[in-house]
Amino acid sequence: MTIRMTGPLRQGSAVAIAPDLIERYRDLHANPWPEVGRLIHESNVRNYSIFFLPTHNLAFSYSEYIGTDRAADRAKMASHQVMRNWWAECRPCQVPLSAPNGDRLWTDLEPIFFQP
């Protein structure tokens, strides 16, 4: 779920990380492929961050979407081979918290508070 107060569309999502692949996931994100960052930026996503809660093996992401057609921007990003290769590296580390939504393993979080 997303919330739009003023400004960008904010989104939070969560996924579990397989305990035996936590270091692999950390390493991938410590050295992300430059083209992945460029594709995220070109898809109108800003302030994309991932946080990790080691006591529960949970990853939480936060991002802001500044575009006007989120579905089209997501589809454009997903159609790029570099992004598909990146996801192929990351996905084995991820354990969905709920039934996957198509290819998406992350579960959207319900926004309940925003302080501008």
PDB file of C-alpha atoms in Angstrom:
ATOM      1  CA  MET A   1       0.000   0.000   0.000  1.00  0.00           C
ATOM      2  CA  THR A   2       1.205   3.541  -0.638  1.00  0.00           C
ATOM      3  CA  ILE A   3       0.351   6.930   0.761  1.00  0.00           C
ATOM      4  CA  ARG A   4       0.373  10.271  -1.020  1.00  0.00           C
ATOM      5  CA  MET A   5       0.032  13.247   1.261  1.00  0.00           C
ATOM      6  CA  THR A   6       1.884  15.964  -0.586  1.00  0.00           C
ATOM      7  CA  GLY A   7       4.863  15.471  -2.800  1.00  0.00           C
ATOM      8  CA  PRO A   8       6.035  12.038  -3.882  1.00  0.00           C
ATOM      9  CA  LEU A   9       4.210   8.745  -3.582  1.00  0.00           C
ATOM     10  CA  ARG A  10       5.828   7.002  -0.597  1.00  0.00           C
ATOM     11  CA  GLN A  11       6.070   3.243  -0.339  1.00  0.00           C
ATOM     12  CA  GLY A  12       7.343   0.817   2.261  1.00  0.00           C
ATOM     13  CA  SER A  13       7.761  -2.914   1.691  1.00  0.00           C
ATOM     14  CA  ALA A  14       9.200  -5.846   3.608  1.00  0.00           C
ATOM     15  CA  VAL A  15      10.628  -9.270   2.878  1.00  0.00           C
ATOM     16  CA  ALA A  16      12.424 -11.891   4.945  1.00  0.00           C
ATOM     17  CA  ILE A  17      15.996 -12.786   4.092  1.00  0.00           C
ATOM     18  CA  ALA A  18      17.083 -16.418   4.114  1.00  0.00           C
ATOM     19  CA  PRO A  19      19.397 -16.793   7.127  1.00  0.00           C
ATOM     20  CA  ASP A  20      22.117 -18.562   5.144  1.00  0.00           C
ATOM     21  CA  LEU A  21      22.073 -15.821   2.451  1.00  0.00           C
ATOM     22  CA  ILE A  22      22.119 -12.682   4.618  1.00  0.00           C
ATOM     23  CA  GLU A  23      25.788 -11.978   3.916  1.00  0.00           C
ATOM     24  CA  ARG A  24      25.242 -12.502   0.185  1.00  0.00           C
ATOM     25  CA  TYR A  25      22.331 -10.046   0.250  1.00  0.00           C
ATOM     26  CA  ARG A  26      24.361  -7.521   2.243  1.00  0.00           C
ATOM     27  CA  ASP A  27      27.278  -7.855  -0.179  1.00  0.00           C
ATOM     28  CA  LEU A  28      25.053  -7.313  -3.211  1.00  0.00           C
ATOM     29  CA  HIS A  29      23.674  -4.106  -1.749  1.00  0.00           C
ATOM     30  CA  ALA A  30      27.037  -2.894  -0.461  1.00  0.00           C
ATOM     31  CA  ASN A  31      28.218  -2.937  -4.091  1.00  0.00           C
ATOM     32  CA  PRO A  32      25.146  -2.487  -6.309  1.00  0.00           C
ATOM     33  CA  TRP A  33      25.642  -2.510 -10.038  1.00  0.00           C
ATOM     34  CA  PRO A  34      25.798   1.116 -11.292  1.00  0.00           C
ATOM     35  CA  GLU A  35      23.294   0.473 -14.063  1.00  0.00           C
ATOM     36  CA  VAL A  36      20.737  -0.766 -11.510  1.00  0.00           C
ATOM     37  CA  GLY A  37      20.901   2.587  -9.745  1.00  0.00           C
ATOM     38  CA  ARG A  38      20.554   4.402 -13.065  1.00  0.00           C
ATOM     39  CA  LEU A  39      17.493   2.339 -14.023  1.00  0.00           C
ATOM     40  CA  ILE A  40      15.841   2.976 -10.657  1.00  0.00           C
ATOM     41  CA  HIS A  41      16.469   6.707 -11.069  1.00  0.00           C
ATOM     42  CA  GLU A  42      15.183   6.720 -14.676  1.00  0.00           C
ATOM     43  CA  SER A  43      12.027   4.983 -13.400  1.00  0.00           C
ATOM     44  CA  ASN A  44      11.288   8.061 -11.260  1.00  0.00           C
ATOM     45  CA  VAL A  45      12.126   6.391  -7.942  1.00  0.00           C
ATOM     46  CA  ARG A  46      13.964   8.520  -5.405  1.00  0.00           C
ATOM     47  CA  ASN A  47      15.269   8.025  -1.879  1.00  0.00           C
ATOM     48  CA  TYR A  48      15.211   4.262  -2.305  1.00  0.00           C
ATOM     49  CA  SER A  49      16.585   2.686   0.843  1.00  0.00           C
ATOM     50  CA  ILE A  50      16.727  -0.798   2.311  1.00  0.00           C
ATOM     51  CA  PHE A  51      17.044  -1.381   6.046  1.00  0.00           C
ATOM     52  CA  PHE A  52      17.726  -4.699   7.770  1.00  0.00           C
ATOM     53  CA  LEU A  53      16.415  -5.969  11.114  1.00  0.00           C
ATOM     54  CA  PRO A  54      18.862  -8.777  11.962  1.00  0.00           C
ATOM     55  CA  THR A  55      16.939 -10.083  14.970  1.00  0.00           C
ATOM     56  CA  HIS A  56      14.125 -11.128  12.623  1.00  0.00           C
ATOM     57  CA  ASN A  57      15.968 -11.482   9.285  1.00  0.00           C
ATOM     58  CA  LEU A  58      13.697  -8.805   7.799  1.00  0.00           C
ATOM     59  CA  ALA A  59      14.490  -6.277   5.118  1.00  0.00           C
ATOM     60  CA  PHE A  60      12.413  -3.105   4.875  1.00  0.00           C
ATOM     61  CA  SER A  61      12.485  -0.825   1.844  1.00  0.00           C
ATOM     62  CA  TYR A  62      11.378   2.770   1.512  1.00  0.00           C
ATOM     63  CA  SER A  63      11.085   4.721  -1.715  1.00  0.00           C
ATOM     64  CA  GLU A  64       9.447   7.782  -3.194  1.00  0.00           C
ATOM     65  CA  TYR A  65       7.902   7.770  -6.664  1.00  0.00           C
ATOM     66  CA  ILE A  66       7.882  11.139  -8.442  1.00  0.00           C
ATOM     67  CA  GLY A  67       6.552  10.127 -11.873  1.00  0.00           C
ATOM     68  CA  THR A  68       3.041  10.149 -13.307  1.00  0.00           C
ATOM     69  CA  ASP A  69       2.665   6.558 -14.587  1.00  0.00           C
ATOM     70  CA  ARG A  70       4.005   4.126 -12.017  1.00  0.00           C
ATOM     71  CA  ALA A  71       2.870   1.012 -13.880  1.00  0.00           C
ATOM     72  CA  ALA A  72       4.661   2.104 -17.059  1.00  0.00           C
ATOM     73  CA  ASP A  73       7.818   3.023 -15.158  1.00  0.00           C
ATOM     74  CA  ARG A  74       7.831  -0.326 -13.346  1.00  0.00           C
ATOM     75  CA  ALA A  75       7.275  -2.195 -16.616  1.00  0.00           C
ATOM     76  CA  LYS A  76      10.115  -0.304 -18.305  1.00  0.00           C
ATOM     77  CA  MET A  77      12.473  -1.123 -15.444  1.00  0.00           C
ATOM     78  CA  ALA A  78      11.377  -4.782 -15.371  1.00  0.00           C
ATOM     79  CA  SER A  79      11.928  -5.137 -19.118  1.00  0.00           C
ATOM     80  CA  HIS A  80      15.600  -4.204 -18.880  1.00  0.00           C
ATOM     81  CA  GLN A  81      17.950  -7.194 -18.923  1.00  0.00           C
ATOM     82  CA  VAL A  82      20.341  -5.718 -16.354  1.00  0.00           C
ATOM     83  CA  MET A  83      17.494  -5.309 -13.867  1.00  0.00           C
ATOM     84  CA  ARG A  84      16.280  -8.842 -14.515  1.00  0.00           C
ATOM     85  CA  ASN A  85      19.834 -10.098 -13.919  1.00  0.00           C
ATOM     86  CA  TRP A  86      20.057  -8.092 -10.666  1.00  0.00           C
ATOM     87  CA  TRP A  87      16.768  -9.507  -9.444  1.00  0.00           C
ATOM     88  CA  ALA A  88      17.976 -13.016 -10.340  1.00  0.00           C
ATOM     89  CA  GLU A  89      20.906 -12.434  -7.958  1.00  0.00           C
ATOM     90  CA  CYS A  90      18.754 -10.967  -5.152  1.00  0.00           C
ATOM     91  CA  ARG A  91      15.625 -13.122  -5.282  1.00  0.00           C
ATOM     92  CA  PRO A  92      17.155 -16.373  -4.008  1.00  0.00           C
ATOM     93  CA  CYS A  93      17.996 -14.453  -0.807  1.00  0.00           C
ATOM     94  CA  GLN A  94      14.407 -13.260  -0.304  1.00  0.00           C
ATOM     95  CA  VAL A  95      11.641 -15.152   1.478  1.00  0.00           C
ATOM     96  CA  PRO A  96       8.159 -13.668   0.957  1.00  0.00           C
ATOM     97  CA  LEU A  97       6.140 -12.735   4.035  1.00  0.00           C
ATOM     98  CA  SER A  98       2.898 -13.320   2.130  1.00  0.00           C
ATOM     99  CA  ALA A  99       1.879 -14.917  -1.147  1.00  0.00           C
ATOM    100  CA  PRO A 100       4.004 -13.403  -3.931  1.00  0.00           C
ATOM    101  CA  ASN A 101       2.276 -10.829  -6.132  1.00  0.00           C
ATOM    102  CA  GLY A 102       3.280 -12.111  -9.547  1.00  0.00           C
ATOM    103  CA  ASP A 103       7.075 -11.962  -9.622  1.00  0.00           C
ATOM    104  CA  ARG A 104       7.163  -9.557  -6.680  1.00  0.00           C
ATOM    105  CA  LEU A 105       8.270 -11.136  -3.398  1.00  0.00           C
ATOM    106  CA  TRP A 106       8.125  -7.986  -1.269  1.00  0.00           C
ATOM    107  CA  THR A 107       4.957  -7.268   0.754  1.00  0.00           C
ATOM    108  CA  ASP A 108       3.701  -3.691   0.733  1.00  0.00           C
ATOM    109  CA  LEU A 109       3.362  -2.109   4.154  1.00  0.00           C
ATOM    110  CA  GLU A 110       0.301  -0.116   5.168  1.00  0.00           C
ATOM    111  CA  PRO A 111       1.150   3.520   5.817  1.00  0.00           C
ATOM    112  CA  ILE A 112      -0.272   4.726   9.115  1.00  0.00           C
ATOM    113  CA  PHE A 113       1.680   7.903   9.878  1.00  0.00           C
ATOM    114  CA  PHE A 114       3.586  10.596   8.020  1.00  0.00           C
ATOM    115  CA  GLN A 115       5.387  13.572   9.513  1.00  0.00           C
ATOM    116  CA  PRO A 116       6.412  16.120   6.865  1.00  0.00           C
TER     117      PRO A 116
END
